[in-house]
XYZ file of C-alpha atoms in Angstrom:
412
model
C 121.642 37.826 56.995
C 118.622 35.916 58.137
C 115.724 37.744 59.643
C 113.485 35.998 62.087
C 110.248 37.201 63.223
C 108.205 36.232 66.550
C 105.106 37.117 66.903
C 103.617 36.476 70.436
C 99.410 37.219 71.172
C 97.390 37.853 74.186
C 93.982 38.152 74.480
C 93.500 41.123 77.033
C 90.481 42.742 78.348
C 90.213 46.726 78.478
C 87.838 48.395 80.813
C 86.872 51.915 79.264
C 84.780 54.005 80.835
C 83.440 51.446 83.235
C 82.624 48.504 80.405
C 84.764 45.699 79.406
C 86.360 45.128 76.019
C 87.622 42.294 74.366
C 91.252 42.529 72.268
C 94.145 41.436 71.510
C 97.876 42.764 72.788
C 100.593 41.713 69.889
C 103.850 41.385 70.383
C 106.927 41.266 67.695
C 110.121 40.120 68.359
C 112.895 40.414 65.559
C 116.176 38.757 65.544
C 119.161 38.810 62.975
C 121.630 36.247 62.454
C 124.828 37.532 60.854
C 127.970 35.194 59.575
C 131.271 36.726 59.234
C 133.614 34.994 56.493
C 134.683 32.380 58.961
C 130.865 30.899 59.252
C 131.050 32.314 62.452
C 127.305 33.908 63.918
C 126.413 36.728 66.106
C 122.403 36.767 67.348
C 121.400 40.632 68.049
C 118.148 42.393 68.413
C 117.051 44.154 64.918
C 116.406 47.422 65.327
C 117.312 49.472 62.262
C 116.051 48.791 58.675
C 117.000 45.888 57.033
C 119.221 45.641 53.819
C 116.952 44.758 50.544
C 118.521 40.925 50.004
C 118.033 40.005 53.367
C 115.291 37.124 54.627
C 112.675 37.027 56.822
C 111.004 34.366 58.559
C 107.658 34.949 60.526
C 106.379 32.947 63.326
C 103.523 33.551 65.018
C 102.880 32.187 68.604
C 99.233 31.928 70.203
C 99.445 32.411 74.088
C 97.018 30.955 76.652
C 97.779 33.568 79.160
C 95.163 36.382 79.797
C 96.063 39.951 80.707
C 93.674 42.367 81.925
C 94.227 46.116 81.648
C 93.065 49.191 82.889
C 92.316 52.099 80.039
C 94.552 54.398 81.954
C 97.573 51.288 82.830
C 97.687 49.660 79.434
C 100.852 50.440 77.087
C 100.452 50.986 73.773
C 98.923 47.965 71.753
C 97.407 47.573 68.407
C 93.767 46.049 67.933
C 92.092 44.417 65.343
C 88.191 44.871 65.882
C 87.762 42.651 63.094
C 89.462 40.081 65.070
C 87.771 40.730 68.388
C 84.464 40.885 66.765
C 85.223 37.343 64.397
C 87.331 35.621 67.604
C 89.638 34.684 64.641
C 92.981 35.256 66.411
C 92.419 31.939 68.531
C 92.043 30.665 64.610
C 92.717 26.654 63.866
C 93.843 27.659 60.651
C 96.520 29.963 61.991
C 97.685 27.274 64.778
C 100.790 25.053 64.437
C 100.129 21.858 66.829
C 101.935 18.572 65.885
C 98.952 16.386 65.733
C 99.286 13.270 63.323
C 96.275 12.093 61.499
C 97.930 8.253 61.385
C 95.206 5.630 62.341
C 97.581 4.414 65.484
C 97.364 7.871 66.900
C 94.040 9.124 66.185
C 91.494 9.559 68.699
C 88.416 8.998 67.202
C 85.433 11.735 67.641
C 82.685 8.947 67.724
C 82.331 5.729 68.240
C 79.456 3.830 66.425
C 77.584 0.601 66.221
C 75.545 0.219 62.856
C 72.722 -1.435 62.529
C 69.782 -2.406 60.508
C 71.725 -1.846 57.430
C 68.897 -1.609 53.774
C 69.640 -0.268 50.403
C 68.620 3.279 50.320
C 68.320 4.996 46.653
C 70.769 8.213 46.667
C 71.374 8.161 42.690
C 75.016 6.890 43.216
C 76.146 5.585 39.688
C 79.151 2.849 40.951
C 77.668 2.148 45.009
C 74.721 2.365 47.126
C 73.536 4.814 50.153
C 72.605 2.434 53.299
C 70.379 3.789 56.251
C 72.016 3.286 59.091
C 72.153 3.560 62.892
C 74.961 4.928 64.433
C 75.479 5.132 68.532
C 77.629 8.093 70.222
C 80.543 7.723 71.632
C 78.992 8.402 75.381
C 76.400 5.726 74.321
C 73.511 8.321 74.766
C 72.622 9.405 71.618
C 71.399 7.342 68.522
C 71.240 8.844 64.549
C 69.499 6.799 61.827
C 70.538 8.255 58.728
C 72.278 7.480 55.110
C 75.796 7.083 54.480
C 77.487 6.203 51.689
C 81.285 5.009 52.094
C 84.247 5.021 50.125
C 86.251 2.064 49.400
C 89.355 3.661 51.336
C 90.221 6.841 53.528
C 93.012 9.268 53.499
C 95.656 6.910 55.373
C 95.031 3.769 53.801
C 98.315 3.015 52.060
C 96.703 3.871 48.500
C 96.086 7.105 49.711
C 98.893 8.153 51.732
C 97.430 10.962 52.958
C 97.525 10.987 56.602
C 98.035 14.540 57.241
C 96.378 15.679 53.747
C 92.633 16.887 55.328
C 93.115 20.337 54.558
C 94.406 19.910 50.669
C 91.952 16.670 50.472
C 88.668 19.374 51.374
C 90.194 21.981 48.826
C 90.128 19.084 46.273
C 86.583 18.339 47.068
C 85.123 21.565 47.824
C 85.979 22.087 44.042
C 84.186 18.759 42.999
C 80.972 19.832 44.185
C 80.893 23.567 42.760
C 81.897 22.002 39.493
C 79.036 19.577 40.370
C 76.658 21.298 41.436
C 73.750 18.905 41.790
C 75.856 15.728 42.425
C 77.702 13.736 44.863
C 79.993 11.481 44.010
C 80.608 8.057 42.878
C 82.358 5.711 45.065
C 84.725 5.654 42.085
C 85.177 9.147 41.840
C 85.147 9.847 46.088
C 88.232 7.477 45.771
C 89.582 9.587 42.711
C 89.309 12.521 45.048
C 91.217 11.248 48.254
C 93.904 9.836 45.723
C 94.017 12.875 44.294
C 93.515 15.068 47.382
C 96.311 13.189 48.906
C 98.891 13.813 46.036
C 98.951 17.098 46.005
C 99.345 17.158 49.940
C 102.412 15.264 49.161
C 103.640 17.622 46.656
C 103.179 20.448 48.997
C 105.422 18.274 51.591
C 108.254 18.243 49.275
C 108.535 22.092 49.478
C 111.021 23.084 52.012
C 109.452 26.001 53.076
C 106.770 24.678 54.085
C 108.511 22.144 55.917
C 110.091 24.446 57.493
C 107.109 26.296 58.780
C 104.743 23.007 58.938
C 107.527 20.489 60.491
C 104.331 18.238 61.341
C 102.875 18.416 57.283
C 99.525 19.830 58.892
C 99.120 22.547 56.656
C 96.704 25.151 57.732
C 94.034 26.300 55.460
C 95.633 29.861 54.359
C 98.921 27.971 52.918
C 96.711 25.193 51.066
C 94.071 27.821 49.244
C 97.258 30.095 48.920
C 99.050 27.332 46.949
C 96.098 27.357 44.294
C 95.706 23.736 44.513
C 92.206 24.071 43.057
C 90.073 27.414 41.624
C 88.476 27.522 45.178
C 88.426 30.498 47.876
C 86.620 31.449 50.768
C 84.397 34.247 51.976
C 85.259 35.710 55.199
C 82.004 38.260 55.372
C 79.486 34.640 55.482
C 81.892 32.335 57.521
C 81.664 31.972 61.277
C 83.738 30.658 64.237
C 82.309 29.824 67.238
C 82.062 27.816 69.998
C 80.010 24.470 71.234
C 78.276 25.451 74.817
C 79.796 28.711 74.706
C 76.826 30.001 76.790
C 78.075 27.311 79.378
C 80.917 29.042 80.300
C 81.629 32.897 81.248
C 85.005 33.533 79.787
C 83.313 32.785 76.350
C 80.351 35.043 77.002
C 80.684 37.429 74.231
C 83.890 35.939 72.817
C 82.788 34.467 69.623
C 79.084 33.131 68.435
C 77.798 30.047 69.940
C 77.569 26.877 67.466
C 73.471 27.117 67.649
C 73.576 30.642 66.882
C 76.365 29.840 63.959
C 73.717 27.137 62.978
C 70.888 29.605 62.408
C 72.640 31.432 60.067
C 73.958 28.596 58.393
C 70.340 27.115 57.564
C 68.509 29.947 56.872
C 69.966 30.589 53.425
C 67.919 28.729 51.230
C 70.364 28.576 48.785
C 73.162 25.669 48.249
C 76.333 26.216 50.086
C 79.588 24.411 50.752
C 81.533 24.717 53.589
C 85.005 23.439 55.120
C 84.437 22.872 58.292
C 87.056 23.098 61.222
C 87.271 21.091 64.379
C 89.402 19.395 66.655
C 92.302 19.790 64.797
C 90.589 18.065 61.157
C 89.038 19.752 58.348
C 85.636 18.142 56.624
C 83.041 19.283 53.785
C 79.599 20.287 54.854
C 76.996 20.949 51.973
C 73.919 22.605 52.681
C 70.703 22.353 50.498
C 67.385 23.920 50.932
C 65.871 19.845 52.464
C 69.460 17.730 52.570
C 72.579 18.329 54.677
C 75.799 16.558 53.833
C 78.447 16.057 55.981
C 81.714 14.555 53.561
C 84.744 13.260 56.068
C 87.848 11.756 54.125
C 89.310 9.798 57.902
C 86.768 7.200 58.544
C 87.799 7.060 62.516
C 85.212 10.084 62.835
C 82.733 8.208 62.079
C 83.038 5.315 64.426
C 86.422 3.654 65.908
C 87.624 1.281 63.648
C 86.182 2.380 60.591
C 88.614 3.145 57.492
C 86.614 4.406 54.629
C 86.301 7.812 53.938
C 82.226 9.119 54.345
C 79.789 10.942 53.362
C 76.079 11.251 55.756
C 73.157 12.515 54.136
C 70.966 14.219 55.913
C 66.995 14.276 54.507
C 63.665 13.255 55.510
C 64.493 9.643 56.580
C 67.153 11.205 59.341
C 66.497 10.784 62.940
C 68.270 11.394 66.032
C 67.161 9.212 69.659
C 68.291 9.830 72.748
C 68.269 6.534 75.041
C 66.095 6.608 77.786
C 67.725 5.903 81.168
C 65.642 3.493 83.859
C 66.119 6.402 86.289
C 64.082 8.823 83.477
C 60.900 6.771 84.321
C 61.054 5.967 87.359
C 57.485 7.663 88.081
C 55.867 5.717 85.473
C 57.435 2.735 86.564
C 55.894 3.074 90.065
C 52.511 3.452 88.590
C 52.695 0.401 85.939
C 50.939 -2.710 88.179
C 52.099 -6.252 87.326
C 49.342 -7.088 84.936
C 50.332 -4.119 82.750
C 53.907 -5.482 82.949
C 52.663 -8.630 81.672
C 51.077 -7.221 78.791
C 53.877 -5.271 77.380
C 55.546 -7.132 74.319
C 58.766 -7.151 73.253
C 58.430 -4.091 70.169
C 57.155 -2.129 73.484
C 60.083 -2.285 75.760
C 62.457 -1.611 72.934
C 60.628 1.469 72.312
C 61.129 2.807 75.496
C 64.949 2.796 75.597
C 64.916 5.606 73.535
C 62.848 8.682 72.644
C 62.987 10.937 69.638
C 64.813 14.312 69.743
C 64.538 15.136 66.201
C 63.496 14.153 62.592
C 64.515 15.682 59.116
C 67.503 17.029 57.629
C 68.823 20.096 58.914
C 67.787 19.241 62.491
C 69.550 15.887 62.701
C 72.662 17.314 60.917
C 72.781 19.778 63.887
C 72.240 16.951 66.614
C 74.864 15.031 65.186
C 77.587 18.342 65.538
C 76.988 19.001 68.535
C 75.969 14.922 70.270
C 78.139 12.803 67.747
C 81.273 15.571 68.273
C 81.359 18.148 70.864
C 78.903 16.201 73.608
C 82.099 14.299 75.673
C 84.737 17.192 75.781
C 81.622 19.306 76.264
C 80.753 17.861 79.025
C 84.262 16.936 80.766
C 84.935 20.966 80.549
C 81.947 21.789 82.252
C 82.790 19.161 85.043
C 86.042 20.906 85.378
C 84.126 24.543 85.912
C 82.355 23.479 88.752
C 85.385 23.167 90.074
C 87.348 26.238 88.946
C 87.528 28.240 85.933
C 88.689 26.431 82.608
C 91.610 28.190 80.902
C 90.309 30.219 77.533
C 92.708 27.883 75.643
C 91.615 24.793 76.884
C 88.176 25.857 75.853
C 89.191 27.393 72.615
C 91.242 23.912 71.582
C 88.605 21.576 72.084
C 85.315 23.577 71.709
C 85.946 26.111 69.477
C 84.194 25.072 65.241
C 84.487 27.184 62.017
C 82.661 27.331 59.368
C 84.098 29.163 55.839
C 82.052 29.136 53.137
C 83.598 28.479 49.892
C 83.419 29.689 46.328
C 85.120 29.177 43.177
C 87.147 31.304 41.547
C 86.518 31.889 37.608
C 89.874 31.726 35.854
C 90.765 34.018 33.163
């Protein structure tokens, strides 16, 4: 006999005594399929206990449809306040969507034009850090800053990896705690995405995974659960959240906002590495008390076309511009007179296409979140909620971030 499991969730909102309360209704669904001698299977509810040998298979489905209940018309429903108060039940990690990390089918999350490329000292044994300018993809935002590339990313054929960002940040996340003041080597950030990418492959030749991850986009709970590396995470400092969640009502309330996640993030003064979740990929950010690190193993997020795995450094030499539309200035325009025109240079008019928004480390790391990733789909959703109200999934899938912070585990 084979057990199977269905777990279906909505997020519901109570209203006790007059105030409104954020949860989650669960419901199970469990099915048995039983084969007589002659192969032959019957499909019935289960609703007695189940005999010791037989199997059970859990899935867990994440609805986009809201209920709202009154305190004295609700059924009986179990609540996590955990979950309600973390928002985790809307969790990446826990999601099964068949996205394919292939270079044909990836959309990228920037798009970037570098420029003014100079050697920039970053103590890189085997390669050099450049400073470099990178454009947004909505062509409105401009970040000078280091980077430092890899000689492949995780679906070049050498790698193989396509799908492999969640066993590929384990692999790294462990790097860096056993390296604690490094980064590494271009020969050794290669080592790593070969590496990171092998043992995704390994875990694709398990059939039950495959059975539960028919895409090979393992979620984050089935990688650090396969002890790929001696690395964890810590739930009590990790945060989800949301980008513009103050933008729109249904999120009042429904998780932290990314600046708010931010805050916390910085303020420790002490090193931390975290995988980061977004849009359906998994990266490495490392915080230090002056430098931010962002480490990205699919080279498309950094700018379309781009197939080397990254890592940005964020310090004193970062910057982020915004360009300056003629429709900014059209005051100052009015007032410039033709002779004043005919003085200005070159150097002067290229300085006014673009203004400065921020300078240092931590700052610019933030800017580039929330302009380099989350500005467009930001933006299109808030178009779309001046016209009516965005679905809580729709806002969940394509603004919702999480941060865990990792640790390593000390083997016995």
């Amino acid at each position: 006999m084979v057990e199977t499991v269905i777990v279906k969730k909505f997020p519901i909102k109570l209203t006790v005594a007059g105030e409104d309360i954020n949860a989650v209704l669960s419901i199970s669904f469990r099915f048995v399929e039983i084969r007589n001698s002659q192969d032959s299977s019957v499909t019935a509810s289960q609703n007695h206990t189940m005999a010791d040998s037989s199997t059970t298979e859990e899935y867990q489905i994440d609805s986009d449809d809201s209920v709202n209940f009154n305190s004295d018309e609700s059924p009986k429903k179990e609540t996590d306040p955990d979950q309600v108060k973390r928002g985790r039940f809307f969790s990446w990690k826990r999601r099964r969507l068949s996205f394919f990390m292939g270079r044909k089918k990836v959309k990228p999350s920037t798009a970037a034009v570098d420029v003014d490329v100079e050697p920039f000292s970053g103590g890189n044994n085997d390669g050099e850090w450049e400073l470099k300018e990178f454009v947004s993809r909505d062509n409105k935002t401009i970040l000078t800053s280091p980077v430092f590339l890899s000689s492949f990313d995780q679906c070049s054929e050498k790698a193989a990896g396509e799908s492999a960002c969640t066993a590929l940040v384990t692999v790294i996340s462990n790097w860096l705690h056993s390296h604690p003041k490094e980064t590494p080597t271009k020969s050794q950030f290669d080592t790593l995405i070969i590496e990171g990418s092998s043992e995704w492959r390994k875990l694709c030749s398990r059939e039950d995974l495959i059975n539960q991850f028919p895409d090979k986009h393992f979620d984050m709970e089935t990688v650090l659960g396969a002890g790929l590396r001696p690395v964890g995470v810590c739930r009590e400092k990790s945060f989800v959240g949301f980008f513009g969640a103050e933008k729109f009502d249904c999120l009042k309330g429904f998780g932290m906002s990314f600046d708010d996640i931010w805050d916390k993030i910085s303020e420790n003064e002490e090193s931390s590495i975290y995988i980061v979740s977004w849009n359906d990929h998994f990266f490495v950010l490392k915080v230090e008390k002056d430098v931010y690190y962002i480490i990205d193993t699919l080279g498309e997020r950094l700018y379309e076309g781009c197939n080397q795995a990254f890592i940005l450094r964020f310090d004193e030499s970062s910057s982020v511009h915004r360009k300056v539309v003629k429709d900014d200035e059209d005051d100052e325009e009015d007032s410039t007179t033709d002779e004043d025109e005919d003085e200005e240079d070159s150097d002067d008019e290229e300085d006014e296409r673009k203004e400065i928004v921020c300078r240092g480390g931590k700052e610019s790391c933030k800017e580039f979140l929330k302009k380099f990733l989350a500005a467009i789909p930001l933006e299109e959703l808030e178009n779309e909620e001046r016209k009516k109200a965005v679905p809580y999934l729709a806002l969940h899938q394509r603004l919702q971030i999480e941060f865990d912070l990792t640790l390593p585990i000390i083997q016995s």
